[in-house]
Tab-separated table of C-alpha atoms in Angstrom:
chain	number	residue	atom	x	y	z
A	1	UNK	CA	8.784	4.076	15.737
A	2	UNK	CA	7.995	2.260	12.869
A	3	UNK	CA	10.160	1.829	9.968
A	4	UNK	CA	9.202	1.252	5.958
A	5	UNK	CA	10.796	0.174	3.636
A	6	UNK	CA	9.369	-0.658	-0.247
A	7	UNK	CA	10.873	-2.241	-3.032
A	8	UNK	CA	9.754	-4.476	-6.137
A	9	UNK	CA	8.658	-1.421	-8.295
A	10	UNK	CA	9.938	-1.340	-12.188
A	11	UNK	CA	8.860	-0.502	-15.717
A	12	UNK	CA	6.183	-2.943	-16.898
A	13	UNK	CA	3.637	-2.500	-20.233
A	14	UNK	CA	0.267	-2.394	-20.123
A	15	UNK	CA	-1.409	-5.124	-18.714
A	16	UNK	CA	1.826	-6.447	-17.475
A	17	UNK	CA	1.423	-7.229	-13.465
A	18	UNK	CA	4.310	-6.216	-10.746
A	19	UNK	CA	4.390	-7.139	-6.941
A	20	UNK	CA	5.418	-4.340	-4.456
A	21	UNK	CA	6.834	-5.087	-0.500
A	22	UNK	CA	6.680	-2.993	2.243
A	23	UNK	CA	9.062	-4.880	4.880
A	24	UNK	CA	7.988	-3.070	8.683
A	25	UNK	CA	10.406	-2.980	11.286
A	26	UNK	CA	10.242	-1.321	14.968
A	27	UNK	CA	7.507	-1.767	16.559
A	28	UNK	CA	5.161	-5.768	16.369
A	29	UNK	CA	4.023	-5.209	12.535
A	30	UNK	CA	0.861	-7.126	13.787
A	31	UNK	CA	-0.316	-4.145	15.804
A	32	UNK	CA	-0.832	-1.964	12.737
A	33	UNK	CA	-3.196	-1.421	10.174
A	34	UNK	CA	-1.464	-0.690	6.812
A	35	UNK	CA	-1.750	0.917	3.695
A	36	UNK	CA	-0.594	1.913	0.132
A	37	UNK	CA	-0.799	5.208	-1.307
A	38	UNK	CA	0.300	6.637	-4.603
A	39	UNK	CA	1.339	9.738	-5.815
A	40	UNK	CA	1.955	10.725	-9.723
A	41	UNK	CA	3.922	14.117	-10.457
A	42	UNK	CA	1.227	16.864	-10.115
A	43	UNK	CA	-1.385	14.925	-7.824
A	44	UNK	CA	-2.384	14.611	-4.875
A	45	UNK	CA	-1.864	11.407	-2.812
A	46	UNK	CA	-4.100	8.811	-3.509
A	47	UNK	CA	-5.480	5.963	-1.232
A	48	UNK	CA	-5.165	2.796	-3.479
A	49	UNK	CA	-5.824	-0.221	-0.647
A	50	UNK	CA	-5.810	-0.786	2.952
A	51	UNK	CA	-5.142	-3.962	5.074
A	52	UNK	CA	-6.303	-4.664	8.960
A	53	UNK	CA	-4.001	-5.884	11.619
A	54	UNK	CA	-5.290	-9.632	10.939
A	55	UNK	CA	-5.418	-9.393	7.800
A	56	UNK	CA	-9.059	-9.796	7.223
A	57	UNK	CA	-10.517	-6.794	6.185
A	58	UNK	CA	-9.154	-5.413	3.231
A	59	UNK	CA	-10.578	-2.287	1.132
A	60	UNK	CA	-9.559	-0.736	-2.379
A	61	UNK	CA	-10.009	2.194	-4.084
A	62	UNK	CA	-12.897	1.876	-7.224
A	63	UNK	CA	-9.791	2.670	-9.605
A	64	UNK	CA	-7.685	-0.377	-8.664
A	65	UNK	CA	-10.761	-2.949	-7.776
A	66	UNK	CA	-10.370	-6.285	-9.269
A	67	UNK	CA	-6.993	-5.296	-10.269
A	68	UNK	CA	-4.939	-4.875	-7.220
A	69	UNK	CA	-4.785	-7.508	-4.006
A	70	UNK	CA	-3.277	-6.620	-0.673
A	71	UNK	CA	-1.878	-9.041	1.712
A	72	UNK	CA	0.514	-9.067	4.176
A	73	UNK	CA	2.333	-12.095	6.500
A	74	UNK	CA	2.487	-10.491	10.299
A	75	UNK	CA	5.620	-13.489	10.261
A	76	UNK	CA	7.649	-11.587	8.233
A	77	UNK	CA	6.645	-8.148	9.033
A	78	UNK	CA	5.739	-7.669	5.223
A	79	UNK	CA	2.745	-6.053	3.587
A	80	UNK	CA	2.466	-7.097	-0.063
A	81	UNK	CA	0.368	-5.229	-3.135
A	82	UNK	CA	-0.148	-7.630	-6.188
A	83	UNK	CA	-0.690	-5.484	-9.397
A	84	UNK	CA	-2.407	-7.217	-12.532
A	85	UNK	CA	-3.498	-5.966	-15.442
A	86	UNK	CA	-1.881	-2.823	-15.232
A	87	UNK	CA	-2.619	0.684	-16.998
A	88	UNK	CA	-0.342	3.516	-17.598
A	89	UNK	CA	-2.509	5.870	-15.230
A	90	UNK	CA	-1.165	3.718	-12.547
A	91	UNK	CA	1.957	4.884	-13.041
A	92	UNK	CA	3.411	6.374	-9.502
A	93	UNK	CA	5.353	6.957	-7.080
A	94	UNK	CA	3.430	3.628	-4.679
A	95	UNK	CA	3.906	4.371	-0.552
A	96	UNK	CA	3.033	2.111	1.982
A	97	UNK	CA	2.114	3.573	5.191
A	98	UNK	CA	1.121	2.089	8.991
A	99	UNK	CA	-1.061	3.394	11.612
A	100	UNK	CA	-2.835	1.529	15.038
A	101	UNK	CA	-6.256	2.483	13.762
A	102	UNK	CA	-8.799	-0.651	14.370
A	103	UNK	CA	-10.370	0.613	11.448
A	104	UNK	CA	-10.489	0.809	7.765
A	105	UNK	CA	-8.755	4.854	7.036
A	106	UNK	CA	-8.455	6.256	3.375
A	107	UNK	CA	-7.294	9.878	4.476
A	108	UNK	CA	-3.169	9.711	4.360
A	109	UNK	CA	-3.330	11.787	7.715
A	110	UNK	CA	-5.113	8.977	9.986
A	111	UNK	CA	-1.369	7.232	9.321
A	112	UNK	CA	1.557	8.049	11.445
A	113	UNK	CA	4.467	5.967	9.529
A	114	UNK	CA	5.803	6.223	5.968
A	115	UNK	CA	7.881	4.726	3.933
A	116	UNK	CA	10.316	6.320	1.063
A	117	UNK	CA	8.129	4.806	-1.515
A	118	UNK	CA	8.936	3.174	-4.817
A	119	UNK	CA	8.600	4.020	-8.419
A	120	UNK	CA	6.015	2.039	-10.753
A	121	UNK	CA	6.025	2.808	-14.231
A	122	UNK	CA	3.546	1.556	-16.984
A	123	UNK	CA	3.889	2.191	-20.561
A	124	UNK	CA	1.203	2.195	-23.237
């Protein structure tokens, strides 16, 4: 098992920039391939970026390119998303999510392991 946990979301304006955490536990955190998702009320979830194992290879969706950066230190067991330059459509409820894939997966049903997820909100 693999445990999630998320923090560092908030209220922020537009074009204001937040940084979320996603601290693993469980299982070696270097083994997995991770993700974030989002979900606002009404919608289904969305893939916003995903991070390999090594770090490497990282892939976003269109809506968040050039805004958003994933990272993550395997020392700490912690995957990070940087958010600049944000909009009030990316207001959510932000999920990170793990899975031993090997490969880049934007379907939320390739990942086994979820967190509780943590509540962004931008105003206008």
């Amino acid at each position: 098992q693999v445990q999630l946990v998320e923090s560092g979301g908030g209220l922020v304006q537009a074009g204001g920039s937040l940084r979320l955490s996603c601290a693993a536990s469980g299982r070696t955190f270097s083994n997995y391939d991770m993700a974030w998702f989002r979900q606002a009320p009404g919608k289904e979830r969305e893939f916003v970026a995903s991070i390999n194992w090594s770090g490497i290879i990282t892939y976003y969706a269109d809506s968040v390119k050039g805004r958003f950066t994933i990272s993550r230190d395997n020392a700490k067991n912690t995957v990070y998303l940087q958010m600049n330059n944000l909009k009030p459509e990316d207001t959510a409820v932000y999920v990170c999510a793990a899975a031993r894939l090997r490969t880049i997966a934007v379907l939320p049903e390739y990942y086994n392991y979820w967190g509780q997820g943590t509540q962004v909100t931008v105003s206008s």
